[in-house]
PDB file of C-alpha atoms in Angstrom:
ATOM      1  CA  MET P   1      -0.314  -0.269  -0.102  1.00  0.00           C
ATOM      2  CA  ASN P   2       1.477   3.323  -0.750  1.00  0.00           C
ATOM      3  CA  ARG P   3       2.047   6.066   2.093  1.00  0.00           C
ATOM      4  CA  ILE P   4       0.184   9.346   1.773  1.00  0.00           C
ATOM      5  CA  VAL P   5       1.258  11.943   3.460  1.00  0.00           C
ATOM      6  CA  LEU P   6      -0.523  14.866   4.411  1.00  0.00           C
ATOM      7  CA  CYS P   7       1.226  18.201   5.542  1.00  0.00           C
ATOM      8  CA  LEU P   8       0.258  19.643   8.287  1.00  0.00           C
ATOM      9  CA  CYS P   9      -0.441  23.338   9.269  1.00  0.00           C
ATOM     10  CA  ILE P  10      -1.327  25.324  12.434  1.00  0.00           C
ATOM     11  CA  LEU P  11      -2.509  28.469  12.726  1.00  0.00           C
ATOM     12  CA  VAL P  12      -3.503  29.473  16.106  1.00  0.00           C
ATOM     13  CA  LEU P  13      -6.184  32.395  16.346  1.00  0.00           C
ATOM     14  CA  GLY P  14      -5.487  33.072  20.132  1.00  0.00           C
ATOM     15  CA  GLY P  15      -3.144  33.377  22.618  1.00  0.00           C
ATOM     16  CA  LEU P  16      -1.883  30.117  24.109  1.00  0.00           C
ATOM     17  CA  LEU P  17      -2.220  29.400  27.462  1.00  0.00           C
ATOM     18  CA  THR P  18       0.739  29.100  29.534  1.00  0.00           C
ATOM     19  CA  PRO P  19       1.267  25.286  30.104  1.00  0.00           C
ATOM     20  CA  GLY P  20       1.548  23.968  33.521  1.00  0.00           C
ATOM     21  CA  CYS P  21       5.196  22.438  32.407  1.00  0.00           C
ATOM     22  CA  THR P  22       8.072  24.166  32.635  1.00  0.00           C
ATOM     23  CA  LYS P  23      10.417  21.825  30.234  1.00  0.00           C
ATOM     24  CA  LYS P  24      10.619  23.188  26.793  1.00  0.00           C
ATOM     25  CA  HIS P  25       9.423  22.758  23.318  1.00  0.00           C
ATOM     26  CA  VAL P  26       5.977  24.375  24.120  1.00  0.00           C
ATOM     27  CA  PHE P  27       4.354  26.999  21.092  1.00  0.00           C
ATOM     28  CA  SER P  28       4.759  30.559  21.361  1.00  0.00           C
ATOM     29  CA  SER P  29       1.545  32.251  22.270  1.00  0.00           C
ATOM     30  CA  ASP P  30       1.879  35.042  19.031  1.00  0.00           C
ATOM     31  CA  LYS P  31      -1.746  35.376  17.796  1.00  0.00           C
ATOM     32  CA  GLY P  32      -1.669  34.312  13.655  1.00  0.00           C
ATOM     33  CA  LYS P  33       1.475  32.190  14.314  1.00  0.00           C
ATOM     34  CA  VAL P  34       1.246  29.380  11.727  1.00  0.00           C
ATOM     35  CA  TYR P  35       3.098  25.744  12.608  1.00  0.00           C
ATOM     36  CA  LEU P  36       4.257  23.233  10.310  1.00  0.00           C
ATOM     37  CA  GLY P  37       3.955  19.329  10.916  1.00  0.00           C
ATOM     38  CA  PHE P  38       2.227  16.591   9.253  1.00  0.00           C
ATOM     39  CA  GLN P  39       0.371  13.670   9.765  1.00  0.00           C
ATOM     40  CA  SER P  40       0.425   9.888   8.464  1.00  0.00           C
ATOM     41  CA  LYS P  41      -2.301   8.855   6.841  1.00  0.00           C
ATOM     42  CA  PHE P  42      -1.301   5.305   6.674  1.00  0.00           C
ATOM     43  CA  SER P  43       0.622   4.748  10.293  1.00  0.00           C
ATOM     44  CA  ASN P  44       2.210   1.618  10.825  1.00  0.00           C
ATOM     45  CA  GLY P  45       4.228   2.078  14.217  1.00  0.00           C
ATOM     46  CA  ASP P  46       7.014   3.957  15.836  1.00  0.00           C
ATOM     47  CA  ILE P  47       9.343   2.818  13.069  1.00  0.00           C
ATOM     48  CA  GLU P  48       7.764   4.141  10.140  1.00  0.00           C
ATOM     49  CA  GLU P  49       7.037   7.739  11.900  1.00  0.00           C
ATOM     50  CA  LYS P  50      10.640   8.356  12.712  1.00  0.00           C
ATOM     51  CA  SER P  51      11.485   7.073   9.403  1.00  0.00           C
ATOM     52  CA  ILE P  52       8.991   9.839   7.831  1.00  0.00           C
ATOM     53  CA  ILE P  53      10.490  12.786  10.357  1.00  0.00           C
ATOM     54  CA  SER P  54      14.392  11.774   9.492  1.00  0.00           C
ATOM     55  CA  GLN P  55      13.163  12.599   5.666  1.00  0.00           C
ATOM     56  CA  LEU P  56      11.427  15.582   6.223  1.00  0.00           C
ATOM     57  CA  LYS P  57      13.610  18.991   5.594  1.00  0.00           C
ATOM     58  CA  PHE P  58      12.298  20.916   7.850  1.00  0.00           C
ATOM     59  CA  SER P  59      11.835  20.246  11.880  1.00  0.00           C
ATOM     60  CA  PRO P  60       7.905  19.607  12.263  1.00  0.00           C
ATOM     61  CA  LYS P  61       6.696  21.420  15.512  1.00  0.00           C
ATOM     62  CA  LEU P  62       3.658  19.130  15.804  1.00  0.00           C
ATOM     63  CA  ILE P  63       3.171  15.747  14.451  1.00  0.00           C
ATOM     64  CA  GLN P  64      -0.372  14.114  14.890  1.00  0.00           C
ATOM     65  CA  TRP P  65      -0.270  10.915  16.017  1.00  0.00           C
ATOM     66  CA  ARG P  66      -4.215   8.970  16.263  1.00  0.00           C
ATOM     67  CA  LEU P  67      -4.724   6.031  18.794  1.00  0.00           C
ATOM     68  CA  ASN P  68      -7.162   4.299  20.320  1.00  0.00           C
ATOM     69  CA  PHE P  69      -7.985   2.606  23.584  1.00  0.00           C
ATOM     70  CA  GLU P  70      -5.828  -0.526  23.099  1.00  0.00           C
ATOM     71  CA  LYS P  71      -2.728   1.607  22.867  1.00  0.00           C
ATOM     72  CA  PRO P  72      -0.741   2.329  25.908  1.00  0.00           C
ATOM     73  CA  PHE P  73       1.238   5.969  26.009  1.00  0.00           C
ATOM     74  CA  PRO P  74       3.046   6.392  22.462  1.00  0.00           C
ATOM     75  CA  GLU P  75       6.635   6.966  24.330  1.00  0.00           C
ATOM     76  CA  THR P  76       8.913   5.918  21.598  1.00  0.00           C
ATOM     77  CA  PHE P  77       6.990   8.327  18.911  1.00  0.00           C
ATOM     78  CA  CYS P  78       6.820  11.017  21.681  1.00  0.00           C
ATOM     79  CA  LYS P  79      10.491  10.963  22.097  1.00  0.00           C
ATOM     80  CA  ASN P  80      10.759  10.929  18.143  1.00  0.00           C
ATOM     81  CA  VAL P  81       9.322  14.008  18.042  1.00  0.00           C
ATOM     82  CA  VAL P  82      11.056  15.728  20.703  1.00  0.00           C
ATOM     83  CA  ALA P  83      14.435  14.983  19.382  1.00  0.00           C
ATOM     84  CA  LYS P  84      12.784  16.970  16.281  1.00  0.00           C
ATOM     85  CA  GLU P  85      12.292  19.940  18.910  1.00  0.00           C
ATOM     86  CA  GLY P  86       8.475  19.330  17.951  1.00  0.00           C
ATOM     87  CA  VAL P  87       5.660  18.711  20.191  1.00  0.00           C
ATOM     88  CA  PRO P  88       3.232  15.480  19.561  1.00  0.00           C
ATOM     89  CA  PHE P  89      -0.435  15.904  19.443  1.00  0.00           C
ATOM     90  CA  LEU P  90      -2.432  12.849  20.400  1.00  0.00           C
ATOM     91  CA  LEU P  91      -6.030  11.956  18.904  1.00  0.00           C
ATOM     92  CA  TRP P  92      -6.873   9.615  21.851  1.00  0.00           C
ATOM     93  CA  GLU P  93      -9.990   7.931  20.082  1.00  0.00           C
ATOM     94  CA  PRO P  94     -12.189   5.942  23.050  1.00  0.00           C
ATOM     95  CA  TRP P  95     -13.123   2.895  21.037  1.00  0.00           C
ATOM     96  CA  VAL P  96     -11.590  -0.496  19.801  1.00  0.00           C
ATOM     97  CA  TRP P  97     -11.057   0.332  16.046  1.00  0.00           C
ATOM     98  CA  GLY P  98     -13.469  -1.104  13.947  1.00  0.00           C
ATOM     99  CA  ASP P  99     -15.808  -2.311  16.654  1.00  0.00           C
ATOM    100  CA  SER P 100     -18.366   0.848  17.265  1.00  0.00           C
ATOM    101  CA  GLU P 101     -20.089  -0.785  20.293  1.00  0.00           C
ATOM    102  CA  SER P 102     -16.953  -1.792  22.316  1.00  0.00           C
ATOM    103  CA  ILE P 103     -16.787   1.228  24.497  1.00  0.00           C
ATOM    104  CA  ARG P 104     -19.627   3.481  25.150  1.00  0.00           C
ATOM    105  CA  LEU P 105     -18.726   7.287  26.666  1.00  0.00           C
ATOM    106  CA  ASN P 106     -20.987   6.563  30.053  1.00  0.00           C
ATOM    107  CA  GLN P 107     -18.838   3.348  30.802  1.00  0.00           C
ATOM    108  CA  ILE P 108     -15.685   5.971  30.912  1.00  0.00           C
ATOM    109  CA  SER P 109     -17.640   8.081  33.158  1.00  0.00           C
ATOM    110  CA  GLN P 110     -18.572   5.458  35.376  1.00  0.00           C
ATOM    111  CA  GLY P 111     -15.239   4.194  36.410  1.00  0.00           C
ATOM    112  CA  GLN P 112     -15.100   0.950  33.951  1.00  0.00           C
ATOM    113  CA  TRP P 113     -12.340   2.450  32.189  1.00  0.00           C
ATOM    114  CA  ASP P 114     -10.131   3.909  35.103  1.00  0.00           C
ATOM    115  CA  SER P 115      -7.242   1.170  35.377  1.00  0.00           C
ATOM    116  CA  TYR P 116      -6.409   1.775  31.640  1.00  0.00           C
ATOM    117  CA  ILE P 117      -6.339   5.504  31.600  1.00  0.00           C
ATOM    118  CA  SER P 118      -4.834   6.026  34.985  1.00  0.00           C
ATOM    119  CA  LYS P 119      -1.913   4.107  33.378  1.00  0.00           C
ATOM    120  CA  PHE P 120      -2.057   5.981  30.451  1.00  0.00           C
ATOM    121  CA  ALA P 121      -1.484   9.278  32.111  1.00  0.00           C
ATOM    122  CA  GLN P 122       1.745   7.654  34.534  1.00  0.00           C
ATOM    123  CA  GLU P 123       3.155   6.852  31.074  1.00  0.00           C
ATOM    124  CA  THR P 124       2.424  10.324  30.109  1.00  0.00           C
ATOM    125  CA  LYS P 125       3.966  11.825  33.536  1.00  0.00           C
ATOM    126  CA  ALA P 126       6.914   9.451  33.150  1.00  0.00           C
ATOM    127  CA  TYR P 127       7.367  10.948  29.403  1.00  0.00           C
ATOM    128  CA  GLY P 128       7.593  14.600  31.165  1.00  0.00           C
ATOM    129  CA  PHE P 129       7.391  16.904  27.850  1.00  0.00           C
ATOM    130  CA  PRO P 130       4.610  18.680  27.259  1.00  0.00           C
ATOM    131  CA  VAL P 131       2.283  16.981  25.008  1.00  0.00           C
ATOM    132  CA  LEU P 132      -1.393  18.051  23.313  1.00  0.00           C
ATOM    133  CA  ILE P 133      -4.396  15.420  23.918  1.00  0.00           C
ATOM    134  CA  SER P 134      -7.805  15.505  22.309  1.00  0.00           C
ATOM    135  CA  PHE P 135      -9.711  13.027  23.628  1.00  0.00           C
ATOM    136  CA  ALA P 136     -12.431  11.849  21.747  1.00  0.00           C
ATOM    137  CA  PRO P 137     -12.040  14.039  18.663  1.00  0.00           C
ATOM    138  CA  GLY P 138     -14.662  15.172  16.191  1.00  0.00           C
ATOM    139  CA  LEU P 139     -16.873  14.894  18.366  1.00  0.00           C
ATOM    140  CA  ASN P 140     -19.690  16.740  15.913  1.00  0.00           C
ATOM    141  CA  ASN P 141     -18.665  14.290  13.781  1.00  0.00           C
ATOM    142  CA  GLU P 142     -22.225  11.500  13.077  1.00  0.00           C
ATOM    143  CA  SER P 143     -19.840   8.971  11.986  1.00  0.00           C
ATOM    144  CA  LYS P 144     -17.962   9.069  15.193  1.00  0.00           C
ATOM    145  CA  PRO P 145     -19.112   6.504  17.429  1.00  0.00           C
ATOM    146  CA  TRP P 146     -18.439   8.626  20.791  1.00  0.00           C
ATOM    147  CA  GLY P 147     -19.918  11.770  19.038  1.00  0.00           C
ATOM    148  CA  ILE P 148     -22.833  13.957  20.215  1.00  0.00           C
ATOM    149  CA  LYS P 149     -25.185  12.481  17.693  1.00  0.00           C
ATOM    150  CA  ASN P 150     -24.439   9.163  19.469  1.00  0.00           C
ATOM    151  CA  ASN P 151     -24.568  10.169  22.866  1.00  0.00           C
ATOM    152  CA  THR P 152     -25.471  13.461  24.540  1.00  0.00           C
ATOM    153  CA  ALA P 153     -23.542  16.759  24.954  1.00  0.00           C
ATOM    154  CA  GLU P 154     -23.856  16.601  28.655  1.00  0.00           C
ATOM    155  CA  VAL P 155     -22.229  12.571  28.612  1.00  0.00           C
ATOM    156  CA  TYR P 156     -19.534  13.590  26.179  1.00  0.00           C
ATOM    157  CA  ALA P 157     -18.612  16.168  28.472  1.00  0.00           C
ATOM    158  CA  GLU P 158     -19.172  14.192  31.594  1.00  0.00           C
ATOM    159  CA  ALA P 159     -16.417  11.366  30.035  1.00  0.00           C
ATOM    160  CA  PHE P 160     -13.925  14.299  29.240  1.00  0.00           C
ATOM    161  CA  ILE P 161     -14.057  15.832  32.614  1.00  0.00           C
ATOM    162  CA  HIS P 162     -13.221  12.268  34.288  1.00  0.00           C
ATOM    163  CA  VAL P 163     -10.397  11.394  31.802  1.00  0.00           C
ATOM    164  CA  VAL P 164      -9.216  14.598  33.021  1.00  0.00           C
ATOM    165  CA  SER P 165      -9.805  13.893  36.870  1.00  0.00           C
ATOM    166  CA  LEU P 166      -7.729  10.916  36.387  1.00  0.00           C
ATOM    167  CA  PHE P 167      -4.814  12.426  34.785  1.00  0.00           C
ATOM    168  CA  LYS P 168      -4.576  14.777  37.701  1.00  0.00           C
ATOM    169  CA  LYS P 169      -4.803  12.200  40.162  1.00  0.00           C
ATOM    170  CA  GLN P 170      -1.457  10.900  38.489  1.00  0.00           C
ATOM    171  CA  GLY P 171       0.127  14.098  38.647  1.00  0.00           C
ATOM    172  CA  ALA P 172       0.800  14.166  34.642  1.00  0.00           C
ATOM    173  CA  SER P 173       0.588  18.069  34.482  1.00  0.00           C
ATOM    174  CA  ASN P 174       2.570  18.454  31.241  1.00  0.00           C
ATOM    175  CA  VAL P 175      -0.968  17.664  29.063  1.00  0.00           C
ATOM    176  CA  GLN P 176      -2.381  20.514  27.358  1.00  0.00           C
ATOM    177  CA  TRP P 177      -5.908  19.264  26.689  1.00  0.00           C
ATOM    178  CA  VAL P 178      -7.559  19.946  23.153  1.00  0.00           C
ATOM    179  CA  TRP P 179     -11.695  19.826  22.369  1.00  0.00           C
ATOM    180  CA  SER P 180     -11.533  19.246  18.914  1.00  0.00           C
ATOM    181  CA  VAL P 181     -14.109  19.591  16.397  1.00  0.00           C
ATOM    182  CA  ASP P 182     -14.812  18.997  12.725  1.00  0.00           C
ATOM    183  CA  ALA P 183     -14.895  21.633  10.665  1.00  0.00           C
ATOM    184  CA  GLN P 184     -17.042  19.278   7.758  1.00  0.00           C
ATOM    185  CA  SER P 185     -19.417  18.241  10.223  1.00  0.00           C
ATOM    186  CA  PRO P 186     -22.538  19.793  11.327  1.00  0.00           C
ATOM    187  CA  PHE P 187     -22.660  22.598  14.399  1.00  0.00           C
ATOM    188  CA  ALA P 188     -25.461  21.101  16.539  1.00  0.00           C
ATOM    189  CA  ASN P 189     -27.070  23.630  18.576  1.00  0.00           C
ATOM    190  CA  SER P 190     -26.160  21.579  21.502  1.00  0.00           C
ATOM    191  CA  LEU P 191     -22.692  22.031  20.963  1.00  0.00           C
ATOM    192  CA  MET P 192     -21.424  24.152  23.845  1.00  0.00           C
ATOM    193  CA  LYS P 193     -23.381  21.525  26.252  1.00  0.00           C
ATOM    194  CA  ALA P 194     -20.434  19.130  25.415  1.00  0.00           C
ATOM    195  CA  PHE P 195     -17.184  21.406  26.695  1.00  0.00           C
ATOM    196  CA  PRO P 196     -15.870  20.476  29.430  1.00  0.00           C
ATOM    197  CA  GLY P 197     -14.798  23.958  30.668  1.00  0.00           C
ATOM    198  CA  ASN P 198     -12.201  26.879  30.444  1.00  0.00           C
ATOM    199  CA  GLU P 199     -10.348  25.811  33.259  1.00  0.00           C
ATOM    200  CA  ILE P 200      -9.471  21.853  31.841  1.00  0.00           C
ATOM    201  CA  ILE P 201      -9.650  22.993  28.351  1.00  0.00           C
ATOM    202  CA  SER P 202      -6.264  24.456  26.790  1.00  0.00           C
ATOM    203  CA  TRP P 203      -7.189  24.557  22.921  1.00  0.00           C
ATOM    204  CA  ILE P 204     -10.510  24.470  20.919  1.00  0.00           C
ATOM    205  CA  ASN P 205      -9.129  23.072  17.626  1.00  0.00           C
ATOM    206  CA  ILE P 206     -10.857  23.066  14.478  1.00  0.00           C
ATOM    207  CA  SER P 207      -9.566  20.246  12.135  1.00  0.00           C
ATOM    208  CA  GLY P 208     -10.193  19.740   8.361  1.00  0.00           C
ATOM    209  CA  THR P 209      -8.677  18.274   5.849  1.00  0.00           C
ATOM    210  CA  ASN P 210      -8.811  19.354   1.740  1.00  0.00           C
ATOM    211  CA  LEU P 211      -8.969  15.981   0.414  1.00  0.00           C
ATOM    212  CA  GLY P 212      -8.685  16.792  -3.384  1.00  0.00           C
ATOM    213  CA  SER P 213      -9.494  13.868  -5.194  1.00  0.00           C
ATOM    214  CA  LEU P 214      -8.016  11.493  -3.399  1.00  0.00           C
ATOM    215  CA  ASN P 215     -10.912  10.286  -2.568  1.00  0.00           C
ATOM    216  CA  LEU P 216     -14.411   9.293  -5.533  1.00  0.00           C
ATOM    217  CA  ASP P 217     -16.680  11.334  -3.768  1.00  0.00           C
ATOM    218  CA  SER P 218     -14.259  14.272  -2.485  1.00  0.00           C
ATOM    219  CA  HIS P 219     -13.225  17.453  -4.389  1.00  0.00           C
ATOM    220  CA  TRP P 220     -10.613  20.438  -3.653  1.00  0.00           C
ATOM    221  CA  GLN P 221     -11.951  23.369  -1.569  1.00  0.00           C
ATOM    222  CA  SER P 222     -10.207  26.417  -0.470  1.00  0.00           C
ATOM    223  CA  PHE P 223      -9.312  26.826   3.164  1.00  0.00           C
ATOM    224  CA  ASP P 224     -12.299  29.578   3.324  1.00  0.00           C
ATOM    225  CA  GLU P 225     -14.621  26.907   2.153  1.00  0.00           C
ATOM    226  CA  ILE P 226     -13.745  24.113   4.628  1.00  0.00           C
ATOM    227  CA  PHE P 227     -12.976  26.514   7.728  1.00  0.00           C
ATOM    228  CA  GLY P 228     -15.247  29.484   7.279  1.00  0.00           C
ATOM    229  CA  PRO P 229     -18.327  29.014   8.672  1.00  0.00           C
ATOM    230  CA  ALA P 230     -16.569  27.341  11.880  1.00  0.00           C
ATOM    231  CA  ILE P 231     -14.534  30.105  12.304  1.00  0.00           C
ATOM    232  CA  LEU P 232     -17.531  32.473  11.917  1.00  0.00           C
ATOM    233  CA  TYR P 233     -19.451  30.192  14.864  1.00  0.00           C
ATOM    234  CA  PHE P 234     -16.392  30.411  17.452  1.00  0.00           C
ATOM    235  CA  ARG P 235     -16.040  33.933  17.095  1.00  0.00           C
ATOM    236  CA  ASN P 236     -19.722  34.710  17.405  1.00  0.00           C
ATOM    237  CA  SER P 237     -19.930  32.120  20.960  1.00  0.00           C
ATOM    238  CA  GLN P 238     -18.449  32.772  24.147  1.00  0.00           C
ATOM    239  CA  TYR P 239     -15.870  29.917  24.720  1.00  0.00           C
ATOM    240  CA  GLY P 240     -13.973  32.027  26.042  1.00  0.00           C
ATOM    241  CA  THR P 241     -10.825  29.700  25.233  1.00  0.00           C
ATOM    242  CA  PRO P 242      -7.891  29.643  22.094  1.00  0.00           C
ATOM    243  CA  LEU P 243      -8.809  28.762  19.164  1.00  0.00           C
ATOM    244  CA  CYS P 244      -6.633  27.060  16.627  1.00  0.00           C
ATOM    245  CA  ILE P 245      -6.808  25.209  13.145  1.00  0.00           C
ATOM    246  CA  THR P 246      -5.341  22.110  12.037  1.00  0.00           C
ATOM    247  CA  ALA P 247      -5.490  22.108   8.532  1.00  0.00           C
ATOM    248  CA  ALA P 248      -4.400  19.604   5.849  1.00  0.00           C
ATOM    249  CA  CYS P 249      -4.280  19.273   2.591  1.00  0.00           C
ATOM    250  CA  ALA P 250      -3.587  16.244   0.122  1.00  0.00           C
ATOM    251  CA  SER P 251      -1.097  16.617  -3.191  1.00  0.00           C
ATOM    252  CA  VAL P 252      -3.857  15.315  -5.517  1.00  0.00           C
ATOM    253  CA  GLY P 253      -6.417  17.410  -6.920  1.00  0.00           C
ATOM    254  CA  GLY P 254      -4.509  20.856  -6.982  1.00  0.00           C
ATOM    255  CA  ASN P 255      -1.660  22.786  -6.145  1.00  0.00           C
ATOM    256  CA  GLN P 256      -0.683  21.905  -2.307  1.00  0.00           C
ATOM    257  CA  SER P 257       1.510  24.666  -2.044  1.00  0.00           C
ATOM    258  CA  SER P 258      -0.436  27.228  -2.981  1.00  0.00           C
ATOM    259  CA  TRP P 259      -2.901  26.085  -0.647  1.00  0.00           C
ATOM    260  CA  TYR P 260      -0.783  25.873   2.298  1.00  0.00           C
ATOM    261  CA  ARG P 261       0.269  29.666   0.904  1.00  0.00           C
ATOM    262  CA  LEU P 262      -3.095  31.320   1.161  1.00  0.00           C
ATOM    263  CA  ILE P 263      -3.910  30.328   4.463  1.00  0.00           C
ATOM    264  CA  PRO P 264      -4.581  33.719   6.286  1.00  0.00           C
ATOM    265  CA  GLY P 265      -1.910  34.075   8.929  1.00  0.00           C
TER     266      GLY P 265
END
């Protein structure tokens, strides 16, 4: 299978809150700052990721890694990112891949996954460097079993808050928690009820991808087409948390370099 690497661009729309960690490799708080990183479409483990990082002509400031509730904290991956003076961004999905019924959010809130989450928190603390973690990302994506369409917004928030409380008990203060929404999915009126609170969330992340002609049902889209409505929604809301965008663009169907250059920043 061919590996497809999507370049990743992080656009900071608001100042970054000071993280609860004094070690290096944290982001600047400059408004409008743009960071470059990457995400791998097909990720086959730490060895592949290290190989990709070593081939890059720039030092990625942020690298995304998807993992589910079968996986431990990816220490080797995170150390590879830090070695390049970057920050790992973990997309932590509360399910077993391919089994949408394996985990329910209310099970997390009720403590049925405390042992796994606490161990993950211990491993995160031992790693020591700053790490961004987005628990249950894309909450407004209707295809996600943990999304608010398949749960209530209140149940989602309760599960998120419970996870954070377990990290706090383990002293894992090197985590910045990210609340991630999908720019290309509906924004329901109940979305704000799923927000865990400013005292927990360091970033609100709007995620979107220009897939170009990568898939049969996709087409080339501009940055404004993908992110404009979501940006307008948050500018007119009262969340009070720094906002960032993770924007990725495929290399098929248009000019990838031009697409990134046209991102406002």
